[in-house]
Amino acid sequence: MNFKVTTICSAVALALSTSAVYAQEANTQVDETIVVHAQSFNDYKVDSATGAMRTDTSMLDTAQSINVIPEIVLEEQLATTLGEALQNDASVNAGSQKWNREVFYLRGFELTSSNGYLRNGHSLFTHYMLPIETLESIEVIKGPSSLLYGQSAPGGLINMVSKKPTEAPQVNIGTNFDDLGSTHHHIDVSGKLNESGTLRGRTVLVKQDSVESRTYATGEERERDRFLGYGVIEADLSDWGLLSLNYEKTSDRAPLDTGAWLDKNGNVIGNRDMIRDANWSFIDNDVENWGADLDIYLNSQWRANLSYNSQHMERHRYDSLPAPTTQTTVDGSYTIEPFDRHDTWKTQAFHADLHGEFTALDVDHQVLFGVNGQFYDYKQLRVSGTLTPVNPGENPDNPGLDYNNATKPSTSESHYYGFYVQDLITLNEQWQTLIGGRYDMYFKDNVTKTGVVHKGAHDSESFSPKAGIIYHPAHNGSIYANYSESFTPVNNVVNGDGSITERQPEESTQYELGTKWELMDSRLLLTAAVFDIEKRNISITEGKITTQGGIQRHIGTEFGAQGQISDKWFVMMSGMYLDANFDKHHDYQDKAPANVPEWSGSAWTRYSMTESTAFNIGLFYQGERWADNANTVKLDDYIRVDTGASHSIKSDYVDWDFRFNIENLFDTEYVAGTGGSVVGNTGVLTDVHYGNERRFKFSVNATF
């Protein structure tokens, strides 16, 4: 409650202060204010991605494939989830959506909640539905990225870049709603907090109530309730530094929906809108993030950056745990085995970077020396109920479990440190090279429910090199090649007798060749890349069994176009071909991983009829793909069409924006993603998530 009061007060204070400044300057700066409030539609094209090099290096000088999804595209699509944003990159595929969170695959490799996501360059634990209303862009950094971030997935990383304060005053208030009754309200207030503008602030508040078409046995629809608060203060420290402090809180509660079920022929068991979870089951996430960044300008050539982020997440999961049996495909019956569980995750991360630019031996250097680390603590309390059979249409009684009755908690701790160096060397106008290396140390301790302590249960170290070369055949183009490595520590298994089954870190290598070109007076960016990624010591968990060993190899090509084609036509599009395969594995030899199609593509375009009226159309394609790693159930390909229109009304004091979107225009039925496995010998694929049916959305926004 204290947070809500504080944040709302901050928003009001910012609104009052910016309104007062605006009133005093309205007569002399009306034209300037209108320019600030107007959208720049060329923001479809982004010139750099700070997460790729931890600097403001341009796309043409970066020897890596990167895609940046800008804020304007998210606004046009009325996106409120990370999945709705990432659909704009064909190299990203969706997986499970159960437990009120989303799972994604990048270049065919799963992004786990502990090693696939960054927030402003810091590792972020993502066991919840990530908010995007506080973001100014989303960077899709492709390929192994351990050089700068340590443990990471071989497919790459998702870096979420937060909104920053503006010196010019702005207040944006808006509401969205759809035909199912969902509502989304927000306020975004930004401006200077002192007369000189050396102190600036921004606050974002969001209240969302989502309604879905899937229903419980009682006939109730699934509804999700979410509150988001974000605040950031930025201060210029004379001429030698910049300090930024930020805080974000998410409260997200929803009944559980673990997805539809399919038989071995891919047919829905029951119907696609049937929820087998009991209506009393729920998941309640409460997440706090706060951080600090300090830039120190040492001189014209050297700069230091110190940054810190702390995350505290509590999750209460009261689960009915529906599971199929060998009779499910015959009569639709299943079982539940309820439990009440409370989890606490605490993560702290830091970076200390030193950036330098100098000339030595007649070549230019952009060097980065850095160290980063992460401290992770986890605690779980859990009590379980009894196995109960359930017939279709029944809603089992609430067993009244309480996690506070748990006798022993399960805990684990881990921490790692990494030291890295990177040098981008400009040999001449045409040639650049990149070299870098990183050394990591990783430690993990476990305490089981029985109180057995396993100190140093998984200690490891790793060296991750990276090298690249860039050729500029013209000032507006580049051709590059790179080699990079990544690693992911894998938890050891504590067996029933207390012994430990040790596991080696998963290791990955990538070879990539690509090209980037800026055309149409630098308004349009075209990219293409081919890559070969090999992952070794792969670890796969099926139910309660984890196996390790073998090789997974993904060979693919991708292309993209982003920016302005003409004065009125803007586009963001991408496509990917991927040959993903388990080359060596005792269970999945020559199988393709789940949820990964050979062909995928996306396109979102805007055509401005006038300065006030514009139309959008989007196409999203996923080819045929396997629903499970064993390749027993295949999902059909699909193409979804979205469309929309917007109209703005501008005045000296308020700009109004109205938008009407239709998602899934032709009401295409498709599976968005699955959990990736068939349950035991039941022949039933659970954790299947269908895409939304046709949905009508409307929004109104006012900017002061």
XYZ file of C-alpha atoms in Angstrom:
704
model
C 0.000 0.000 0.000
C 2.872 2.374 0.793
C 4.190 1.936 -2.723
C 0.885 2.767 -4.352
C 0.500 5.946 -2.311
C 4.081 7.020 -2.987
C 3.889 6.320 -6.705
C 0.555 8.045 -7.159
C 1.848 11.063 -5.233
C 4.910 11.126 -7.458
C 2.735 11.009 -10.556
C 0.568 13.840 -9.292
C 3.622 15.896 -8.338
C 5.170 15.376 -11.750
C 1.901 16.223 -13.485
C 1.474 19.419 -11.447
C 5.071 20.511 -11.906
C 5.084 19.875 -15.655
C 1.698 21.543 -16.055
C 2.946 24.603 -14.179
C 6.046 24.858 -16.326
C 3.948 24.413 -19.436
C 1.537 27.130 -18.381
C 4.380 29.593 -17.814
C 5.983 28.838 -21.176
C 2.887 28.190 -23.280
C 2.883 31.561 -24.958
C 6.502 31.316 -26.105
C 7.005 27.577 -26.687
C 3.777 26.236 -28.134
C 5.378 25.184 -31.401
C 8.248 23.429 -29.612
C 5.846 21.491 -27.372
C 3.804 20.288 -30.326
C 6.950 18.905 -31.938
C 7.850 17.008 -28.762
C 4.411 15.432 -28.491
C 4.157 14.403 -32.122
C 5.208 10.850 -32.991
C 8.187 10.413 -35.289
C 7.140 7.514 -37.468
C 10.697 7.001 -38.643
C 11.219 5.558 -35.152
C 10.416 2.256 -36.891
C 14.168 2.213 -37.600
C 16.604 2.145 -34.665
C 20.270 2.910 -35.282
C 21.901 1.165 -32.300
C 21.325 -1.402 -29.555
C 23.195 -0.772 -26.309
C 22.752 -4.350 -25.072
C 24.788 -5.881 -27.892
C 28.094 -4.099 -27.176
C 27.245 -2.261 -23.898
C 27.992 0.918 -25.855
C 26.162 3.090 -28.390
C 27.873 1.367 -31.309
C 25.885 1.666 -34.539
C 24.220 -1.318 -36.175
C 26.657 -1.183 -39.107
C 29.621 -1.391 -36.719
C 28.203 -4.352 -34.761
C 29.319 -7.819 -35.906
C 26.163 -9.522 -34.743
C 22.525 -9.910 -35.751
C 20.251 -7.651 -33.696
C 16.640 -6.561 -34.016
C 15.164 -3.666 -32.048
C 11.391 -3.483 -31.601
C 10.578 0.201 -31.015
C 7.917 1.677 -28.766
C 5.862 3.010 -31.676
C 5.177 -0.530 -32.957
C 4.071 -1.656 -29.484
C 1.708 1.312 -29.268
C 0.206 0.672 -32.693
C -0.400 -3.000 -31.860
C -1.854 -2.141 -28.413
C 0.586 -4.707 -27.015
C 0.492 -5.418 -23.273
C 2.591 -8.622 -23.049
C 6.113 -9.481 -24.106
C 4.707 -12.185 -26.398
C 2.674 -9.615 -28.326
C 5.862 -7.597 -28.784
C 8.184 -10.459 -29.771
C 5.805 -11.666 -32.488
C 7.473 -8.935 -34.574
C 10.682 -10.981 -34.855
C 10.478 -14.208 -36.841
C 13.460 -15.690 -34.984
C 11.378 -15.797 -31.777
C 8.784 -18.559 -31.285
C 6.293 -19.007 -28.442
C 6.130 -21.970 -26.074
C 4.230 -22.563 -22.841
C 2.004 -19.892 -21.261
C 0.922 -21.757 -18.132
C 1.473 -20.419 -14.611
C 0.791 -16.871 -15.804
C 4.098 -16.442 -17.633
C 5.433 -16.834 -21.165
C 8.215 -19.027 -22.565
C 10.033 -18.206 -25.816
C 12.520 -19.792 -28.192
C 15.177 -17.689 -29.930
C 16.767 -19.221 -33.012
C 15.124 -22.428 -31.825
C 16.675 -22.527 -28.319
C 14.531 -22.038 -25.231
C 15.091 -18.879 -23.209
C 14.844 -19.937 -19.578
C 13.702 -17.605 -16.828
C 17.224 -17.366 -15.375
C 19.445 -16.910 -18.442
C 17.458 -15.481 -21.341
C 16.403 -11.960 -20.355
C 17.973 -8.631 -19.459
C 16.551 -5.398 -18.095
C 18.745 -2.460 -19.040
C 21.650 -4.863 -19.439
C 21.116 -6.699 -16.131
C 20.114 -10.333 -15.803
C 16.418 -10.538 -14.895
C 14.535 -13.470 -13.363
C 11.364 -13.848 -15.437
C 9.042 -16.302 -13.713
C 6.153 -13.898 -14.342
C 4.323 -12.086 -17.143
C 6.800 -9.351 -17.982
C 5.391 -5.811 -18.287
C 6.207 -3.796 -21.411
C 4.420 -0.486 -20.736
C 7.588 0.847 -19.079
C 9.809 0.067 -22.094
C 11.062 2.347 -24.840
C 12.372 -0.587 -26.899
C 13.048 -4.322 -26.866
C 16.388 -5.553 -28.199
C 16.593 -9.083 -29.613
C 20.304 -9.914 -29.381
C 20.901 -13.057 -31.418
C 23.474 -15.755 -30.892
C 25.660 -16.721 -27.889
C 26.295 -13.647 -25.712
C 28.321 -14.903 -22.752
C 31.157 -12.427 -23.406
C 29.300 -9.546 -21.748
C 26.684 -11.342 -19.640
C 28.014 -14.703 -18.507
C 25.559 -17.590 -18.525
C 23.174 -17.201 -21.446
C 21.155 -19.246 -23.905
C 22.802 -20.143 -27.244
C 19.981 -18.502 -29.206
C 20.621 -15.103 -27.635
C 19.094 -12.662 -25.168
C 16.106 -10.331 -24.870
C 17.128 -6.937 -23.474
C 14.271 -4.729 -22.256
C 15.212 -1.033 -22.277
C 13.249 1.117 -19.820
C 11.758 4.529 -20.537
C 13.828 7.520 -19.479
C 12.756 10.922 -18.192
C 12.346 13.769 -20.656
C 13.215 17.384 -20.010
C 10.231 18.557 -22.046
C 7.024 18.145 -20.012
C 4.576 15.475 -21.117
C 1.531 13.787 -19.635
C -0.093 10.877 -21.453
C -3.308 9.287 -20.209
C -5.002 6.441 -22.037
C -7.424 3.558 -21.880
C -7.803 0.395 -23.988
C -10.634 -2.135 -24.014
C -11.787 -5.082 -26.135
C -15.002 -6.900 -27.013
C -14.560 -9.471 -24.206
C -14.612 -6.770 -21.527
C -10.868 -6.445 -20.890
C -9.678 -2.998 -19.813
C -6.253 -1.378 -19.639
C -5.658 2.088 -18.159
C -2.370 3.945 -17.971
C -0.779 7.276 -17.112
C 2.734 8.305 -18.166
C 4.097 11.545 -16.678
C 7.535 12.956 -17.444
C 9.402 16.231 -17.168
C 12.059 18.284 -15.422
C 11.900 18.574 -11.636
C 13.894 21.780 -11.297
C 14.111 24.978 -13.305
C 17.422 24.159 -14.968
C 16.351 20.665 -16.041
C 19.334 18.955 -14.398
C 16.861 16.839 -12.398
C 14.236 14.916 -14.353
C 11.604 12.336 -13.459
C 9.116 9.943 -15.003
C 6.282 7.839 -13.595
C 4.174 5.151 -15.308
C 1.076 3.605 -13.705
C -0.972 0.769 -15.253
C -4.145 -1.027 -14.153
C -5.244 -3.966 -16.291
C -8.168 -6.390 -16.060
C -8.034 -9.104 -18.744
C -10.883 -11.404 -19.729
C -10.316 -14.560 -21.809
C -12.713 -16.788 -23.714
C -11.598 -20.048 -22.049
C -13.874 -21.231 -19.220
C -13.753 -23.408 -16.092
C -16.103 -26.289 -15.355
C -18.292 -23.830 -13.438
C -18.764 -21.731 -16.589
C -16.620 -18.868 -15.277
C -14.257 -17.099 -17.651
C -10.613 -16.644 -16.750
C -9.794 -13.116 -15.618
C -6.411 -11.582 -14.807
C -5.863 -8.553 -12.580
C -2.599 -6.594 -12.838
C -1.127 -3.409 -11.363
C 2.160 -1.889 -12.536
C 4.018 1.081 -11.110
C 7.291 2.523 -12.377
C 9.321 5.554 -11.388
C 12.712 6.863 -12.483
C 14.716 9.950 -11.502
C 17.707 11.149 -13.520
C 20.211 13.760 -12.306
C 23.089 15.515 -14.062
C 26.058 15.646 -11.685
C 27.666 18.867 -12.857
C 29.638 18.052 -16.007
C 31.241 14.861 -14.699
C 28.418 12.363 -14.316
C 24.851 11.186 -14.677
C 22.937 9.333 -11.930
C 19.724 7.390 -12.528
C 17.530 5.687 -9.910
C 14.555 3.497 -10.845
C 11.872 1.413 -9.163
C 9.250 -0.915 -10.625
C 6.509 -2.969 -8.974
C 4.227 -5.579 -10.531
C 1.253 -7.209 -8.788
C -0.348 -9.836 -11.003
C -3.058 -12.304 -9.945
C -4.915 -14.793 -12.134
C -6.673 -18.171 -11.873
C -4.576 -21.018 -13.264
C -4.952 -22.234 -16.820
C -2.403 -24.870 -17.830
C -3.722 -25.154 -21.371
C -5.683 -27.490 -23.618
C -4.865 -31.179 -24.214
C -4.267 -33.026 -27.501
C -4.227 -36.732 -28.320
C -1.430 -38.380 -30.324
C -3.200 -37.446 -33.582
C -3.239 -33.763 -32.660
C -6.984 -33.666 -31.940
C -8.316 -31.616 -29.043
C -9.564 -33.660 -26.087
C -12.826 -32.035 -24.995
C -12.688 -28.590 -26.601
C -10.115 -25.820 -26.966
C -11.846 -23.513 -24.450
C -12.075 -26.107 -21.669
C -9.980 -25.369 -18.539
C -9.303 -28.471 -16.397
C -7.701 -26.524 -13.584
C -10.110 -26.007 -10.678
C -11.652 -22.534 -10.486
C -10.180 -22.069 -6.990
C -6.607 -22.531 -8.185
C -4.623 -19.333 -8.716
C -1.203 -17.785 -9.012
C -0.324 -14.498 -7.349
C 2.923 -12.773 -8.362
C 4.389 -9.799 -6.527
C 7.627 -8.459 -8.044
C 9.806 -5.479 -7.146
C 12.796 -4.232 -9.122
C 14.968 -1.298 -8.194
C 18.255 -0.161 -9.613
C 20.862 2.564 -9.892
C 23.158 3.626 -12.741
C 26.076 6.007 -12.492
C 27.964 7.276 -15.544
C 31.266 8.999 -14.799
C 32.894 11.072 -17.547
C 36.608 10.790 -16.793
C 37.719 12.776 -19.849
C 36.919 13.042 -23.537
C 38.189 9.500 -24.165
C 37.317 7.522 -21.056
C 34.038 6.864 -19.270
C 33.069 4.563 -16.396
C 29.676 3.045 -15.693
C 28.549 1.484 -12.418
C 25.142 -0.166 -12.271
C 23.174 -2.267 -9.805
C 19.801 -3.993 -9.905
C 17.879 -5.791 -7.149
C 14.850 -7.987 -7.762
C 12.533 -9.481 -5.151
C 9.770 -11.818 -6.334
C 7.180 -13.639 -4.250
C 4.806 -16.113 -5.833
C 1.855 -17.853 -4.207
C 0.713 -20.767 -6.362
C -2.362 -22.699 -5.234
C -2.539 -25.453 -7.832
C -5.006 -28.259 -8.566
C -2.393 -29.882 -10.878
C -4.644 -31.679 -13.402
C -2.941 -34.633 -15.113
C -4.053 -37.137 -17.764
C -4.309 -40.898 -17.275
C -4.417 -43.832 -19.677
C -8.234 -43.401 -19.715
C -8.218 -39.709 -20.679
C -8.411 -40.336 -24.425
C -11.241 -42.829 -23.823
C -13.662 -40.998 -21.526
C -11.998 -37.641 -20.838
C -11.346 -38.371 -17.149
C -8.217 -37.123 -15.398
C -6.783 -36.615 -11.914
C -5.816 -33.684 -9.739
C -3.124 -33.632 -7.047
C -3.446 -30.196 -5.409
C -0.741 -28.338 -3.530
C -0.177 -24.937 -1.973
C 3.236 -23.421 -2.606
C 5.009 -20.175 -1.809
C 8.251 -19.219 -3.568
C 10.624 -16.346 -2.890
C 13.362 -15.333 -5.310
C 15.931 -12.644 -4.511
C 18.399 -11.584 -7.183
C 21.087 -8.906 -7.072
C 23.223 -8.022 -10.074
C 25.958 -5.495 -10.756
C 28.148 -4.290 -13.616
C 31.280 -2.120 -13.504
C 32.463 -1.037 -16.961
C 35.307 1.132 -18.193
C 34.935 2.452 -21.752
C 37.792 3.985 -23.685
C 38.493 5.341 -27.165
C 42.062 5.944 -28.311
C 44.466 5.533 -31.197
C 47.463 3.208 -31.004
C 49.738 1.926 -33.776
C 47.777 4.009 -36.300
C 44.474 2.200 -35.594
C 41.463 3.295 -33.543
C 40.314 1.291 -30.521
C 36.987 1.224 -28.670
C 37.738 -0.854 -25.594
C 35.575 -2.151 -22.788
C 36.903 -3.577 -19.528
C 34.304 -4.905 -17.136
C 33.285 -7.080 -14.253
C 29.792 -8.240 -13.345
C 28.204 -10.607 -10.894
C 24.912 -11.964 -9.649
C 23.701 -13.255 -6.267
C 20.635 -15.484 -6.228
C 18.632 -16.794 -3.245
C 15.573 -19.038 -3.428
C 13.178 -20.423 -0.814
C 10.112 -22.655 -1.216
C 7.368 -23.752 1.197
C 4.946 -26.407 -0.026
C 2.205 -28.712 1.264
C 0.438 -31.304 -0.901
C -3.023 -32.843 -1.035
C -4.199 -36.242 -2.218
C -4.639 -37.655 -5.712
C -8.297 -37.334 -6.765
C -10.038 -38.597 -9.955
C -12.149 -36.077 -11.881
C -14.732 -36.574 -14.629
C -15.280 -34.036 -17.440
C -17.440 -31.118 -16.308
C -16.738 -31.603 -12.603
C -15.168 -28.905 -10.454
C -13.392 -30.606 -7.535
C -13.741 -29.218 -4.004
C -11.094 -26.931 -2.572
C -8.990 -29.031 -0.126
C -8.097 -25.966 1.980
C -4.315 -26.381 1.899
C -1.992 -23.820 3.526
C 1.722 -23.579 2.708
C 2.356 -22.132 6.187
C 1.934 -25.686 7.486
C 5.073 -26.824 5.646
C 7.641 -28.188 8.102
C 10.873 -27.722 6.135
C 11.653 -25.214 3.386
C 13.724 -25.991 0.305
C 16.361 -23.365 -0.395
C 19.173 -22.775 -2.825
C 21.805 -20.111 -3.312
C 24.073 -19.331 -6.217
C 26.412 -16.589 -7.270
C 28.781 -15.941 -10.117
C 31.437 -13.424 -11.109
C 32.764 -12.626 -14.547
C 35.609 -10.517 -15.921
C 35.562 -9.436 -19.564
C 37.431 -7.345 -22.097
C 36.322 -6.299 -25.568
C 38.072 -4.260 -28.264
C 36.514 -2.956 -31.480
C 39.480 -2.053 -33.706
C 38.977 0.236 -36.711
C 41.826 -0.528 -39.110
C 40.705 1.906 -41.811
C 37.486 3.151 -43.423
C 36.646 -0.315 -44.700
C 37.833 -2.820 -42.109
C 37.087 -3.387 -38.422
C 37.781 -6.321 -36.113
C 36.314 -7.318 -32.760
C 38.101 -9.452 -30.185
C 37.053 -10.268 -26.652
C 37.150 -12.804 -23.881
C 35.511 -13.521 -20.536
C 36.345 -15.625 -17.484
C 33.520 -16.813 -15.193
C 33.250 -18.507 -11.804
C 29.906 -20.033 -10.759
C 28.929 -21.451 -7.345
C 25.727 -23.105 -6.123
C 24.537 -24.533 -2.771
C 21.361 -26.548 -2.141
C 19.350 -27.325 0.983
C 16.737 -30.036 0.497
C 13.384 -30.383 2.261
C 15.003 -32.849 4.630
C 17.539 -30.219 5.685
C 20.539 -31.814 3.939
C 23.041 -29.133 2.936
C 25.086 -29.564 -0.239
C 27.795 -26.897 -0.171
C 29.303 -26.180 -3.544
C 26.940 -28.686 -5.126
C 27.770 -27.235 -8.511
C 30.935 -25.157 -8.853
C 32.262 -24.418 -12.313
C 34.367 -21.996 -14.294
C 34.353 -21.073 -17.935
C 36.170 -19.017 -20.553
C 34.079 -17.497 -23.360
C 35.833 -15.945 -26.378
C 34.309 -13.870 -29.170
C 35.805 -12.635 -32.436
C 34.445 -10.774 -35.428
C 35.425 -8.958 -38.575
C 33.510 -6.233 -40.426
C 33.989 -5.052 -44.010
C 32.383 -1.814 -45.212
C 32.118 -1.905 -49.023
C 30.319 1.462 -48.843
C 29.547 4.059 -46.201
C 25.993 2.735 -45.878
C 26.690 -1.003 -45.691
C 28.674 -3.683 -43.901
C 29.441 -7.384 -44.217
C 30.508 -9.220 -41.062
C 31.500 -12.614 -39.721
C 31.723 -13.679 -36.086
C 32.541 -16.561 -33.800
C 31.094 -16.651 -30.280
C 30.587 -19.032 -27.374
C 28.214 -19.285 -24.434
C 27.646 -21.534 -21.438
C 24.778 -22.344 -19.085
C 25.374 -24.013 -15.692
C 23.043 -26.945 -15.038
C 21.836 -27.803 -11.531
C 23.050 -31.068 -10.109
C 20.426 -33.628 -9.118
C 20.135 -34.534 -5.423
C 19.012 -38.179 -5.376
C 16.708 -39.805 -2.850
C 19.656 -41.303 -0.936
C 21.306 -37.874 -0.633
C 23.927 -38.533 -3.311
C 24.577 -36.021 -6.069
C 24.505 -36.619 -9.793
C 26.916 -34.040 -11.165
C 26.127 -32.262 -14.407
C 28.432 -30.380 -16.720
C 27.580 -26.875 -17.986
C 25.848 -26.709 -21.340
C 28.226 -25.180 -23.884
C 27.481 -23.566 -27.241
C 29.417 -22.200 -30.200
C 28.217 -20.158 -33.172
C 29.540 -19.160 -36.594
C 27.633 -16.307 -38.216
C 27.932 -14.426 -41.510
C 25.742 -11.400 -42.149
C 25.218 -8.076 -43.872
C 23.486 -4.777 -43.063
C 22.537 -1.915 -45.386
C 20.990 1.492 -44.850
C 18.973 2.635 -47.864
C 16.492 5.394 -48.767
C 18.681 8.161 -47.307
C 19.323 5.993 -44.209
C 15.578 5.677 -43.513
C 15.460 1.906 -44.177
C 17.668 -0.806 -42.643
C 17.995 -4.168 -44.418
C 19.690 -7.104 -42.668
C 20.469 -10.745 -43.461
C 22.453 -13.462 -41.709
C 23.275 -17.160 -41.866
C 24.333 -19.012 -38.724
C 25.393 -22.385 -37.377
C 24.923 -22.992 -33.625
C 25.983 -26.172 -31.817
C 24.954 -26.848 -28.224
C 26.643 -29.633 -26.236
C 25.840 -31.405 -22.952
C 22.168 -30.619 -23.495
C 19.916 -31.169 -20.482
C 16.256 -32.105 -20.950
C 13.680 -32.565 -18.179
C 10.606 -34.709 -18.868
C 8.343 -34.837 -15.837
C 10.602 -35.717 -12.887
C 13.433 -37.172 -14.967
C 16.374 -35.093 -16.213
C 18.851 -36.415 -18.767
C 22.043 -34.838 -20.069
C 24.248 -35.537 -23.025
C 24.265 -35.198 -26.765
C 24.415 -32.376 -29.299
C 21.757 -30.006 -30.597
C 22.534 -28.155 -33.835
C 20.626 -25.311 -35.462
C 21.535 -24.013 -38.930
C 19.519 -21.137 -40.302
C 19.177 -17.940 -42.242
C 17.202 -14.813 -41.440
C 16.469 -11.438 -42.960
C 14.786 -8.227 -41.889
C 13.652 -4.806 -43.092
C 12.848 -1.921 -40.804
C 12.099 1.734 -41.475
C 10.526 3.978 -44.080
C 9.855 2.840 -47.649
C 8.216 6.077 -48.782
C 6.973 9.310 -47.247
C 3.801 7.562 -46.110
C 4.724 3.875 -45.857
C 6.596 2.353 -42.900
C 7.466 -1.301 -42.355
C 8.933 -3.766 -39.869
C 9.318 -7.273 -41.266
C 11.448 -10.376 -40.741
C 11.714 -13.973 -41.867
C 13.670 -17.062 -40.860
C 14.470 -20.525 -42.177
C 15.769 -22.911 -39.513
C 16.982 -26.510 -39.627
C 16.960 -27.487 -35.939
C 17.918 -30.993 -34.905
C 19.111 -33.198 -32.033
C 22.224 -34.564 -33.750
C 23.161 -36.856 -30.869
C 20.816 -37.857 -28.062
C 19.776 -41.187 -26.575
C 16.063 -40.214 -26.557
C 15.718 -37.668 -29.387
C 18.300 -38.706 -31.971
C 17.534 -36.901 -35.277
C 14.399 -35.308 -33.801
C 13.489 -31.635 -34.075
C 12.919 -29.600 -30.883
C 9.347 -28.683 -29.993
C 7.765 -25.377 -31.056
C 10.420 -24.645 -33.705
C 9.184 -24.323 -37.321
C 11.377 -24.478 -40.392
C 9.817 -21.316 -41.811
C 8.481 -18.294 -39.963
C 7.814 -14.685 -40.819
C 6.263 -11.468 -39.603
C 5.375 -8.090 -41.103
C 3.812 -4.978 -39.605
C 3.221 -1.957 -41.828
C 1.783 1.508 -41.493
C 0.407 3.652 -44.299
C -0.355 7.284 -43.493
C -3.320 8.508 -45.521
C -2.983 12.006 -44.051
C -1.061 13.591 -41.203
C -3.926 12.549 -38.918
C -5.156 9.209 -40.275
C -3.228 5.985 -40.815
C -3.865 2.301 -41.438
C -1.937 -0.767 -40.264
C -1.829 -4.353 -41.397
C 0.152 -7.207 -39.888
C 0.927 -10.737 -41.101
C 2.342 -13.396 -38.767
C 3.314 -16.810 -40.116
C 4.469 -20.005 -38.403
C 5.229 -23.113 -40.441
C 4.578 -26.689 -39.433
C 6.342 -27.668 -36.229
C 6.402 -30.479 -33.712
C 4.430 -30.033 -30.508
C 6.808 -32.255 -28.521
C 10.488 -33.177 -28.505
C 9.687 -36.809 -29.309
C 8.029 -35.627 -32.556
C 4.770 -37.530 -32.057
C 2.320 -34.621 -32.560
C 2.701 -32.147 -35.421
C 1.082 -28.707 -35.418
C -0.296 -27.194 -38.614
C 1.152 -24.056 -40.126
C -0.877 -20.856 -39.923
C -0.946 -17.247 -40.986
C -2.672 -14.655 -38.831
C -3.765 -11.289 -40.154
C -4.139 -8.236 -37.908
C -5.307 -4.811 -38.973
C -5.974 -1.412 -37.476
C -6.605 2.267 -38.046
C -5.758 5.409 -36.093
C -6.843 9.029 -36.114
C -5.402 11.968 -34.213
C -6.813 15.363 -33.318
C -4.271 17.992 -32.287
C -4.744 21.277 -30.495
C -2.536 23.767 -28.678
C -3.021 22.011 -25.351
C -4.173 18.393 -25.899
C -3.435 15.835 -28.594
C -6.051 13.087 -28.922
C -5.253 9.715 -30.499
C -7.947 7.137 -31.301
C -7.155 3.602 -32.446
C -9.249 0.606 -33.535
C -7.529 -2.777 -34.080
C -8.766 -6.205 -35.145
C -6.540 -9.058 -34.007
C -6.858 -12.290 -36.012
C -9.066 -10.704 -38.672
C -10.118 -14.012 -40.275
C -10.586 -15.842 -36.932
C -7.873 -18.391 -37.720
C -7.601 -21.289 -35.265
C -3.999 -22.071 -34.379
C -1.755 -23.299 -31.569
C 0.594 -20.557 -30.382
C 2.856 -22.867 -28.342
C 3.129 -25.929 -26.123
C 5.058 -27.254 -23.143
C 6.887 -29.687 -25.398
C 6.182 -33.188 -24.026
C 3.628 -36.000 -23.927
C 2.814 -37.145 -20.370
C 4.184 -40.645 -19.676
C 2.344 -43.450 -21.474
C -0.984 -41.597 -21.576
C -0.595 -40.465 -25.189
C -1.770 -37.001 -24.113
C 0.028 -33.750 -24.864
C -0.769 -31.220 -22.138
C 0.183 -27.541 -21.826
C -1.192 -26.596 -25.263
C -2.005 -22.912 -25.806
C -4.217 -21.694 -28.624
C -3.920 -18.241 -30.087
C -6.684 -15.718 -29.477
C -9.839 -15.847 -31.523
C -10.813 -12.720 -33.465
C -10.684 -9.795 -31.066
C -11.702 -6.148 -31.425
C -9.656 -3.539 -29.555
C -10.181 0.190 -29.091
C -7.998 2.805 -27.415
C -8.143 6.508 -26.564
C -5.052 8.499 -25.548
C -4.656 12.125 -24.545
C -1.249 13.824 -24.467
C -0.811 17.177 -22.707
